[in-house]
Amino acid sequence: MGIGSYPRFLLALLSLSNLSYTIAHHEQGHASHQHQHHSQQPLSPKHEPWTSKYGQQIDLPFTGPLSFAHLPYTRCLDDPSFLFDIAILGMPFDTAVTYRPGARFGPYGIRSGSRRQREIRGYTMHWKSNPYAMHSKIVDCGDVPISPFDNALALDQIETAYSTLVSRPLKSQENSAGRVTQSVSLDSNPHPRIVTLGGDHTIVLPILRSLHRIYGPISVIHFDSHLDTWPPTNYPGSRSSVQSQITHGTFFWKAAAEGLIASNSSVHAGIRCKLTGIEDLEHDESVGFQIITTDDIDDLGIPAIVDKIRTRVGNSPVYLSFDIDVVDPSFAPATGTPEAGGWSTREVKRILRGLAGLNFVGFDLVEVAPAYDSNAEITGVAAADLIHEFLSMLVYEIETSASDSTEEIKKNEPRDEL
């Protein structure tokens, strides 16, 4: 008998029976799966295959999120409770340049150049120490979000961000990390210090405004091939507005006019630019700077240059501003206003090392424009290496004893193979 011969109600009963069986079987399987899911316990990290076999998931020199020397990346401005002793801070600003733009990418380029650096491998033969293992908390505070459309707004954002961070208490209150800043601050309190990644050189004006409120007039050590003290009358169109008078070539003129720079205790190092005439040098002297030229390294030597700088700034609070174009373009081509005939990277490092122990209240490295770099990132690598020198100079005054304390950093991190 074919299926078409069955009464319709029997077919309906057969279909309903099959449906009930299917639903019951599905629910039983689902309940069994849920039971298995809930009964499965996660393994502890040390028992998981990767961790038990290879250890922690660490960043290699060419992997991981981009931060300076693979330091923890923190948006410090977002968390008032986040404290530190030394901060790396990016200032991606380049809308006050007079020639080639691109320094807004400088913080990125310098961090990229630092990828082979890391906390576990920071010991240098000269300093006989590792700045990351010297009891000071060093962090990368990321970049300040700066307007690329409104320079007045941008300078205020820079000043506000810098003031916010430099006014926080130190993380390491129990050691001597704040001894220098406490000794020269107007409020007699210790303050953290910031190593700024520029950005064009104009960023120094709002930084000096911020530091002036804490330390009063600042002595400036200015590594550069250019004076940067020119009055705005040297630049066509600068009289059209007050803001247009502030550029990366006039900011020291403006800082001196505002009383931010200490009288006759600041110094340029590495000057070799073309000038309008002798009047540029006379004006520069009136602003309060002494000049050390590029040629002085041949005529005087590095020890004499170091001595001139140290004698000039004395015991005052000191801000060191380093324009990458002080280095010869053969060593650092990625900059907006290159000048031939500069110092080598090795020579500037030797000079910097001779300045350790001064009352530094801040550092910057500016005018790195990665678009003009070589494929090998030689400017970014050089700039990152100079930042390591700055960090070593800052911790030198905290602990001058020669000790390799790398045990304080995780022992199971791998060392670079080269």
GROMACS .gro file of C-alpha atoms in nm:
model
  418
    1MET     CA    1   0.000   0.000   0.000
    2GLY     CA    2   0.149   0.338  -0.098
    3ILE     CA    3   0.173   0.627   0.138
    4GLY     CA    4  -0.099   0.802  -0.052
    5SER     CA    5  -0.346   0.537   0.073
    6TYR     CA    6  -0.307   0.633   0.446
    7PRO     CA    7  -0.578   0.853   0.597
    8ARG     CA    8  -0.470   1.213   0.634
    9PHE     CA    9  -0.490   1.212   1.016
   10LEU     CA   10  -0.243   0.921   1.031
   11LEU     CA   11   0.004   1.115   0.816
   12ALA     CA   12  -0.035   1.416   1.046
   13LEU     CA   13   0.034   1.200   1.351
   14LEU     CA   14   0.344   1.054   1.184
   15SER     CA   15   0.481   1.400   1.097
   16LEU     CA   16   0.416   1.528   1.452
   17SER     CA   17   0.595   1.227   1.598
   18ASN     CA   18   0.902   1.286   1.379
   19LEU     CA   19   0.908   1.656   1.474
   20SER     CA   20   0.889   1.578   1.845
   21TYR     CA   21   1.178   1.333   1.814
   22THR     CA   22   1.391   1.590   1.629
   23ILE     CA   23   1.328   1.863   1.889
   24ALA     CA   24   1.400   1.630   2.180
   25HIS     CA   25   1.722   1.509   2.020
   26HIS     CA   26   1.835   1.869   1.951
   27GLU     CA   27   1.765   1.982   2.309
   28GLN     CA   28   1.947   1.680   2.451
   29GLY     CA   29   2.251   1.757   2.234
   30HIS     CA   30   2.242   2.126   2.328
   31ALA     CA   31   2.219   2.046   2.700
   32SER     CA   32   2.508   1.804   2.664
   33HIS     CA   33   2.717   2.073   2.485
   34GLN     CA   34   2.634   2.329   2.757
   35HIS     CA   35   2.733   2.083   3.025
   36GLN     CA   36   3.063   2.020   2.852
   37HIS     CA   37   3.117   2.396   2.803
   38HIS     CA   38   3.053   2.484   3.168
   39SER     CA   39   3.251   2.193   3.303
   40GLN     CA   40   3.568   2.291   3.106
   41GLN     CA   41   3.808   2.486   3.329
   42PRO     CA   42   4.064   2.729   3.177
   43LEU     CA   43   4.427   2.633   3.217
   44SER     CA   44   4.656   2.853   3.420
   45PRO     CA   45   4.908   3.042   3.201
   46LYS     CA   46   5.199   2.825   3.312
   47HIS     CA   47   5.014   2.510   3.197
   48GLU     CA   48   4.910   2.643   2.856
   49PRO     CA   49   5.116   2.506   2.567
   50TRP     CA   50   5.276   2.834   2.460
   51THR     CA   51   5.368   2.961   2.807
   52SER     CA   52   5.494   2.626   2.934
   53LYS     CA   53   5.709   2.580   2.625
   54TYR     CA   54   5.824   2.932   2.528
   55GLY     CA   55   5.744   3.168   2.815
   56GLN     CA   56   5.592   3.515   2.788
   57GLN     CA   57   5.463   3.670   2.466
   58ILE     CA   58   5.724   3.942   2.430
   59ASP     CA   59   5.780   4.204   2.160
   60LEU     CA   60   6.078   4.159   1.932
   61PRO     CA   61   6.265   4.464   1.801
   62PHE     CA   62   6.052   4.456   1.486
   63THR     CA   63   5.714   4.370   1.642
   64GLY     CA   64   5.460   4.514   1.884
   65PRO     CA   65   5.288   4.852   1.926
   66LEU     CA   66   5.511   5.153   1.856
   67SER     CA   67   5.645   5.323   2.167
   68PHE     CA   68   5.988   5.456   2.253
   69ALA     CA   69   6.222   5.162   2.325
   70HIS     CA   70   5.914   4.938   2.375
   71LEU     CA   71   5.823   5.124   2.695
   72PRO     CA   72   5.464   5.087   2.816
   73TYR     CA   73   5.253   5.334   2.616
   74THR     CA   74   5.021   5.541   2.835
   75ARG     CA   75   4.797   5.837   2.755
   76CYS     CA   76   4.917   6.018   3.064
   77LEU     CA   77   4.694   6.323   3.012
   78ASP     CA   78   4.384   6.107   3.062
   79ASP     CA   79   4.475   5.981   3.410
   80PRO     CA   80   4.564   6.237   3.682
   81SER     CA   81   4.667   5.955   3.914
   82PHE     CA   82   4.932   5.824   3.675
   83LEU     CA   83   5.272   5.933   3.808
   84PHE     CA   84   5.624   5.910   3.666
   85ASP     CA   85   5.972   6.056   3.704
   86ILE     CA   86   6.067   6.102   3.338
   87ALA     CA   87   5.825   6.110   3.046
   88ILE     CA   88   5.872   6.076   2.672
   89LEU     CA   89   5.611   6.303   2.511
   90GLY     CA   90   5.540   6.359   2.141
   91MET     CA   91   5.454   6.704   2.001
   92PRO     CA   92   5.344   6.645   1.638
   93PHE     CA   93   5.342   7.008   1.524
   94ASP     CA   94   5.496   7.153   1.206
   95THR     CA   95   5.280   7.441   1.086
   96ALA     CA   96   5.529   7.718   1.170
   97VAL     CA   97   5.815   7.608   0.944
   98THR     CA   98   5.977   7.831   0.683
   99TYR     CA   99   6.090   7.562   0.438
  100ARG     CA  100   6.009   7.191   0.425
  101PRO     CA  101   5.721   7.058   0.641
  102GLY     CA  102   5.692   6.706   0.779
  103ALA     CA  103   5.814   6.728   1.140
  104ARG     CA  104   5.464   6.639   1.263
  105PHE     CA  105   5.574   6.283   1.188
  106GLY     CA  106   5.890   6.331   1.395
  107PRO     CA  107   5.760   6.157   1.710
  108TYR     CA  108   5.666   5.856   1.499
  109GLY     CA  109   6.002   5.855   1.322
  110ILE     CA  110   6.202   5.877   1.645
  111ARG     CA  111   6.000   5.600   1.807
  112SER     CA  112   6.046   5.387   1.498
  113GLY     CA  113   6.420   5.449   1.516
  114SER     CA  114   6.418   5.324   1.877
  115ARG     CA  115   6.278   4.979   1.801
  116ARG     CA  116   6.607   4.801   1.870
  117GLN     CA  117   6.629   4.973   2.208
  118ARG     CA  118   6.460   4.818   2.509
  119GLU     CA  119   6.470   4.830   2.887
  120ILE     CA  120   6.666   4.508   2.922
  121ARG     CA  121   6.938   4.630   2.686
  122GLY     CA  122   7.003   4.989   2.795
  123TYR     CA  123   7.348   4.956   2.950
  124THR     CA  124   7.619   5.166   2.779
  125MET     CA  125   7.993   5.154   2.832
  126HIS     CA  126   8.024   5.529   2.874
  127TRP     CA  127   7.753   5.570   3.140
  128LYS     CA  128   7.823   5.230   3.297
  129SER     CA  129   7.453   5.207   3.373
  130ASN     CA  130   7.111   5.139   3.227
  131PRO     CA  131   6.875   5.439   3.263
  132TYR     CA  132   6.575   5.207   3.285
  133ALA     CA  133   6.723   5.026   3.584
  134MET     CA  134   6.816   5.329   3.792
  135HIS     CA  135   6.511   5.354   4.020
  136SER     CA  136   6.332   5.618   3.811
  137LYS     CA  137   6.004   5.546   3.638
  138ILE     CA  138   6.044   5.629   3.269
  139VAL     CA  139   5.729   5.615   3.056
  140ASP     CA  140   5.609   5.698   2.706
  141CYS     CA  141   5.314   5.934   2.748
  142GLY     CA  142   5.216   5.924   2.382
  143ASP     CA  143   5.147   6.231   2.170
  144VAL     CA  144   4.960   6.551   2.249
  145PRO     CA  145   4.666   6.593   2.007
  146ILE     CA  146   4.763   6.924   1.847
  147SER     CA  147   4.557   7.122   1.597
  148PRO     CA  148   4.713   7.133   1.248
  149PHE     CA  149   4.480   7.419   1.149
  150ASP     CA  150   4.519   7.691   1.414
  151ASN     CA  151   4.867   7.777   1.543
  152ALA     CA  152   4.744   7.986   1.835
  153LEU     CA  153   4.530   7.695   1.949
  154ALA     CA  154   4.815   7.450   1.889
  155LEU     CA  155   5.062   7.643   2.104
  156ASP     CA  156   4.808   7.663   2.384
  157GLN     CA  157   4.748   7.289   2.361
  158ILE     CA  158   5.124   7.227   2.387
  159GLU     CA  159   5.160   7.456   2.688
  160THR     CA  160   4.855   7.312   2.863
  161ALA     CA  161   4.965   6.952   2.812
  162TYR     CA  162   5.320   7.022   2.928
  163SER     CA  163   5.202   7.213   3.235
  164THR     CA  164   4.960   6.934   3.323
  165LEU     CA  165   5.231   6.669   3.328
  166VAL     CA  166   5.520   6.867   3.475
  167SER     CA  167   5.302   6.973   3.768
  168ARG     CA  168   5.233   6.618   3.886
  169PRO     CA  169   5.411   6.471   4.189
  170LEU     CA  170   5.702   6.240   4.128
  171LYS     CA  171   5.644   5.866   4.127
  172SER     CA  172   5.969   5.793   4.311
  173GLN     CA  173   5.928   6.014   4.616
  174GLU     CA  174   6.140   5.781   4.825
  175ASN     CA  175   6.465   5.834   4.631
  176SER     CA  176   6.663   6.131   4.499
  177ALA     CA  177   6.487   6.156   4.163
  178GLY     CA  178   6.360   6.505   4.239
  179ARG     CA  179   6.670   6.646   4.400
  180VAL     CA  180   6.768   6.866   4.104
  181THR     CA  181   6.425   7.006   4.025
  182GLN     CA  182   6.349   7.066   4.391
  183SER     CA  183   6.670   7.265   4.434
  184VAL     CA  184   6.591   7.507   4.150
  185SER     CA  185   6.208   7.526   4.153
  186LEU     CA  186   6.032   7.834   4.284
  187ASP     CA  187   5.796   7.625   4.497
  188SER     CA  188   6.080   7.410   4.639
  189ASN     CA  189   5.894   7.098   4.529
  190PRO     CA  190   6.032   6.819   4.310
  191HIS     CA  191   5.887   6.797   3.960
  192PRO     CA  192   5.900   6.529   3.690
  193ARG     CA  193   6.093   6.599   3.374
  194ILE     CA  194   5.988   6.559   3.013
  195VAL     CA  195   6.187   6.460   2.706
  196THR     CA  196   5.988   6.600   2.416
  197LEU     CA  197   5.984   6.456   2.064
  198GLY     CA  198   5.913   6.726   1.805
  199GLY     CA  199   5.766   6.859   1.597
  200ASP     CA  200   5.917   7.178   1.462
  201HIS     CA  201   6.124   7.400   1.688
  202THR     CA  202   5.837   7.639   1.764
  203ILE     CA  203   5.718   7.396   2.033
  204VAL     CA  204   5.992   7.527   2.263
  205LEU     CA  205   5.810   7.859   2.317
  206PRO     CA  206   5.506   7.708   2.496
  207ILE     CA  207   5.737   7.466   2.679
  208LEU     CA  208   5.945   7.756   2.816
  209ARG     CA  209   5.624   7.934   2.917
  210SER     CA  210   5.525   7.629   3.116
  211LEU     CA  211   5.867   7.581   3.278
  212HIS     CA  212   5.894   7.951   3.363
  213ARG     CA  213   5.600   7.923   3.602
  214ILE     CA  214   5.789   7.655   3.796
  215TYR     CA  215   6.153   7.766   3.770
  216GLY     CA  216   6.152   8.129   3.664
  217PRO     CA  217   6.390   8.236   3.382
  218ILE     CA  218   6.559   7.937   3.218
  219SER     CA  219   6.910   7.902   3.075
  220VAL     CA  220   6.893   7.735   2.734
  221ILE     CA  221   7.153   7.510   2.571
  222HIS     CA  222   7.055   7.520   2.206
  223PHE     CA  223   7.208   7.269   1.962
  224ASP     CA  224   7.125   7.393   1.613
  225SER     CA  225   7.274   7.508   1.285
  226HIS     CA  226   7.047   7.817   1.300
  227LEU     CA  227   7.015   8.100   1.553
  228ASP     CA  228   6.632   8.091   1.587
  229THR     CA  229   6.646   8.437   1.751
  230TRP     CA  230   6.557   8.637   1.442
  231PRO     CA  231   6.297   8.912   1.477
  232PRO     CA  232   5.982   8.856   1.270
  233THR     CA  233   6.077   9.144   1.041
  234ASN     CA  234   6.320   8.901   0.876
  235TYR     CA  235   6.028   8.697   0.743
  236PRO     CA  236   5.799   8.837   0.471
  237GLY     CA  237   5.434   8.853   0.571
  238SER     CA  238   5.500   8.818   0.941
  239ARG     CA  239   5.355   9.160   1.021
  240SER     CA  240   5.006   9.060   0.908
  241SER     CA  241   4.915   8.913   1.247
  242VAL     CA  242   5.060   8.857   1.593
  243GLN     CA  243   5.052   8.480   1.551
  244SER     CA  244   5.239   8.490   1.220
  245GLN     CA  245   5.535   8.643   1.404
  246ILE     CA  246   5.595   8.315   1.586
  247THR     CA  247   5.783   8.062   1.373
  248HIS     CA  248   6.055   7.805   1.417
  249GLY     CA  249   6.305   8.083   1.343
  250THR     CA  250   6.171   8.349   1.580
  251PHE     CA  251   6.052   8.163   1.889
  252PHE     CA  252   6.364   8.244   2.098
  253TRP     CA  253   6.316   8.613   2.015
  254LYS     CA  254   5.960   8.585   2.146
  255ALA     CA  255   6.069   8.387   2.454
  256ALA     CA  256   6.329   8.652   2.542
  257ALA     CA  257   6.072   8.929   2.493
  258GLU     CA  258   5.844   8.753   2.740
  259GLY     CA  259   6.126   8.720   2.995
  260LEU     CA  260   6.135   8.340   2.980
  261ILE     CA  261   6.510   8.312   2.915
  262ALA     CA  262   6.768   8.391   3.181
  263SER     CA  263   6.980   8.696   3.103
  264ASN     CA  264   7.317   8.624   2.937
  265SER     CA  265   7.337   8.259   3.039
  266SER     CA  266   7.219   8.076   2.726
  267VAL     CA  267   7.430   7.932   2.448
  268HIS     CA  268   7.403   7.807   2.091
  269ALA     CA  269   7.615   7.510   1.983
  270GLY     CA  270   7.685   7.415   1.621
  271ILE     CA  271   7.585   7.738   1.441
  272ARG     CA  272   7.677   7.749   1.069
  273CYS     CA  273   7.380   7.903   0.886
  274LYS     CA  274   7.384   8.189   0.635
  275LEU     CA  275   7.302   8.531   0.786
  276THR     CA  276   7.165   8.863   0.673
  277GLY     CA  277   7.480   9.024   0.808
  278ILE     CA  278   7.662   9.115   1.127
  279GLU     CA  279   7.337   9.263   1.257
  280ASP     CA  280   7.200   8.910   1.305
  281LEU     CA  281   7.484   8.831   1.545
  282GLU     CA  282   7.440   9.159   1.731
  283HIS     CA  283   7.069   9.093   1.770
  284ASP     CA  284   7.137   8.739   1.888
  285GLU     CA  285   7.367   8.868   2.159
  286SER     CA  286   7.102   9.114   2.273
  287VAL     CA  287   6.858   8.823   2.312
  288GLY     CA  288   7.103   8.666   2.558
  289PHE     CA  289   7.290   8.393   2.369
  290GLN     CA  290   7.657   8.312   2.324
  291ILE     CA  291   7.759   8.136   2.002
  292ILE     CA  292   7.968   7.824   1.956
  293THR     CA  293   8.013   7.760   1.585
  294THR     CA  294   8.053   7.431   1.405
  295ASP     CA  295   8.413   7.521   1.323
  296ASP     CA  296   8.497   7.560   1.692
  297ILE     CA  297   8.520   7.184   1.722
  298ASP     CA  298   8.830   7.196   1.502
  299ASP     CA  299   8.980   7.510   1.653
  300LEU     CA  300   8.899   7.446   2.020
  301GLY     CA  301   8.816   7.078   2.053
  302ILE     CA  302   8.534   6.900   2.235
  303PRO     CA  303   8.663   6.954   2.594
  304ALA     CA  304   8.683   7.331   2.541
  305ILE     CA  305   8.330   7.341   2.394
  306VAL     CA  306   8.198   7.148   2.692
  307ASP     CA  307   8.374   7.385   2.930
  308LYS     CA  308   8.232   7.693   2.754
  309ILE     CA  309   7.878   7.556   2.776
  310ARG     CA  310   7.906   7.458   3.142
  311THR     CA  311   8.059   7.792   3.237
  312ARG     CA  312   7.789   7.982   3.049
  313VAL     CA  313   7.486   7.818   3.213
  314GLY     CA  314   7.636   7.768   3.560
  315ASN     CA  315   7.400   7.647   3.832
  316SER     CA  316   7.078   7.785   3.686
  317PRO     CA  317   6.785   7.568   3.576
  318VAL     CA  318   6.878   7.444   3.227
  319TYR     CA  319   6.665   7.343   2.930
  320LEU     CA  320   6.841   7.159   2.647
  321SER     CA  321   6.689   7.194   2.300
  322PHE     CA  322   6.837   6.981   2.023
  323ASP     CA  323   6.757   7.050   1.657
  324ILE     CA  324   6.859   6.746   1.453
  325ASP     CA  325   6.996   6.976   1.181
  326VAL     CA  326   7.296   7.050   1.402
  327VAL     CA  327   7.411   6.710   1.280
  328ASP     CA  328   7.555   6.701   0.929
  329PRO     CA  329   7.300   6.595   0.663
  330SER     CA  330   7.518   6.298   0.574
  331PHE     CA  331   7.432   6.157   0.918
  332ALA     CA  332   7.080   6.304   0.953
  333PRO     CA  333   6.922   6.407   0.622
  334ALA     CA  334   6.560   6.397   0.742
  335THR     CA  335   6.503   6.757   0.845
  336GLY     CA  336   6.329   7.063   0.707
  337THR     CA  337   6.623   7.305   0.680
  338PRO     CA  338   6.946   7.108   0.626
  339GLU     CA  339   7.283   7.283   0.642
  340ALA     CA  340   7.601   7.122   0.509
  341GLY     CA  341   7.917   7.094   0.716
  342GLY     CA  342   7.774   6.994   1.054
  343TRP     CA  343   7.894   6.785   1.343
  344SER     CA  344   7.884   6.407   1.332
  345THR     CA  345   7.657   6.202   1.554
  346ARG     CA  346   7.959   6.081   1.748
  347GLU     CA  347   8.081   6.438   1.808
  348VAL     CA  348   7.749   6.563   1.946
  349LYS     CA  349   7.723   6.260   2.171
  350ARG     CA  350   8.066   6.338   2.314
  351ILE     CA  351   7.961   6.698   2.382
  352LEU     CA  352   7.632   6.593   2.541
  353ARG     CA  353   7.807   6.349   2.773
  354GLY     CA  354   8.028   6.629   2.898
  355LEU     CA  355   7.719   6.821   3.016
  356ALA     CA  356   7.599   6.559   3.265
  357GLY     CA  357   7.531   6.694   3.612
  358LEU     CA  358   7.388   7.033   3.510
  359ASN     CA  359   7.050   7.133   3.655
  360PHE     CA  360   6.842   7.004   3.366
  361VAL     CA  361   6.468   7.065   3.386
  362GLY     CA  362   6.378   6.933   3.041
  363PHE     CA  363   6.498   6.819   2.699
  364ASP     CA  364   6.367   6.811   2.346
  365LEU     CA  365   6.474   6.677   2.009
  366VAL     CA  366   6.303   6.853   1.719
  367GLU     CA  367   6.283   6.897   1.341
  368VAL     CA  368   6.299   6.529   1.245
  369ALA     CA  369   6.097   6.499   0.924
  370PRO     CA  370   6.093   6.128   0.828
  371ALA     CA  371   5.974   6.191   0.470
  372TYR     CA  372   6.328   6.301   0.383
  373ASP     CA  373   6.505   6.012   0.555
  374SER     CA  374   6.687   5.728   0.385
  375ASN     CA  375   6.537   5.382   0.350
  376ALA     CA  376   6.759   5.280   0.640
  377GLU     CA  377   6.602   5.543   0.872
  378ILE     CA  378   6.944   5.679   0.964
  379THR     CA  379   6.799   6.005   1.103
  380GLY     CA  380   6.540   5.825   1.313
  381VAL     CA  381   6.800   5.586   1.449
  382ALA     CA  382   7.039   5.872   1.532
  383ALA     CA  383   6.762   6.073   1.699
  384ALA     CA  384   6.652   5.776   1.909
  385ASP     CA  385   7.010   5.717   2.018
  386LEU     CA  386   7.037   6.081   2.127
  387ILE     CA  387   6.718   6.041   2.332
  388HIS     CA  388   6.888   5.751   2.512
  389GLU     CA  389   7.174   5.990   2.591
  390PHE     CA  390   6.926   6.241   2.734
  391LEU     CA  391   6.772   5.975   2.957
  392SER     CA  392   7.116   5.866   3.075
  393MET     CA  393   7.205   6.228   3.156
  394LEU     CA  394   6.888   6.266   3.364
  395VAL     CA  395   6.945   5.956   3.573
  396TYR     CA  396   7.318   6.025   3.606
  397GLU     CA  397   7.250   6.289   3.868
  398ILE     CA  398   7.019   6.053   4.056
  399GLU     CA  399   7.261   5.765   4.093
  400THR     CA  400   7.618   5.813   3.980
  401SER     CA  401   7.748   5.481   4.110
  402ALA     CA  402   7.838   5.238   3.834
  403SER     CA  403   7.604   4.942   3.857
  404ASP     CA  404   7.436   4.716   3.610
  405SER     CA  405   7.095   4.655   3.766
  406THR     CA  406   6.931   4.470   3.483
  407GLU     CA  407   6.809   4.207   3.730
  408GLU     CA  408   6.540   4.456   3.825
  409ILE     CA  409   6.390   4.420   3.480
  410LYS     CA  410   6.233   4.089   3.384
  411LYS     CA  411   6.508   3.833   3.350
  412ASN     CA  412   6.320   3.617   3.105
  413GLU     CA  413   6.311   3.880   2.829
  414PRO     CA  414   6.543   3.785   2.541
  415ARG     CA  415   6.847   3.988   2.448
  416ASP     CA  416   6.895   4.117   2.097
  417GLU     CA  417   7.114   3.885   1.900
  418LEU     CA  418   7.344   4.160   1.771
   0.00000   0.00000   0.00000
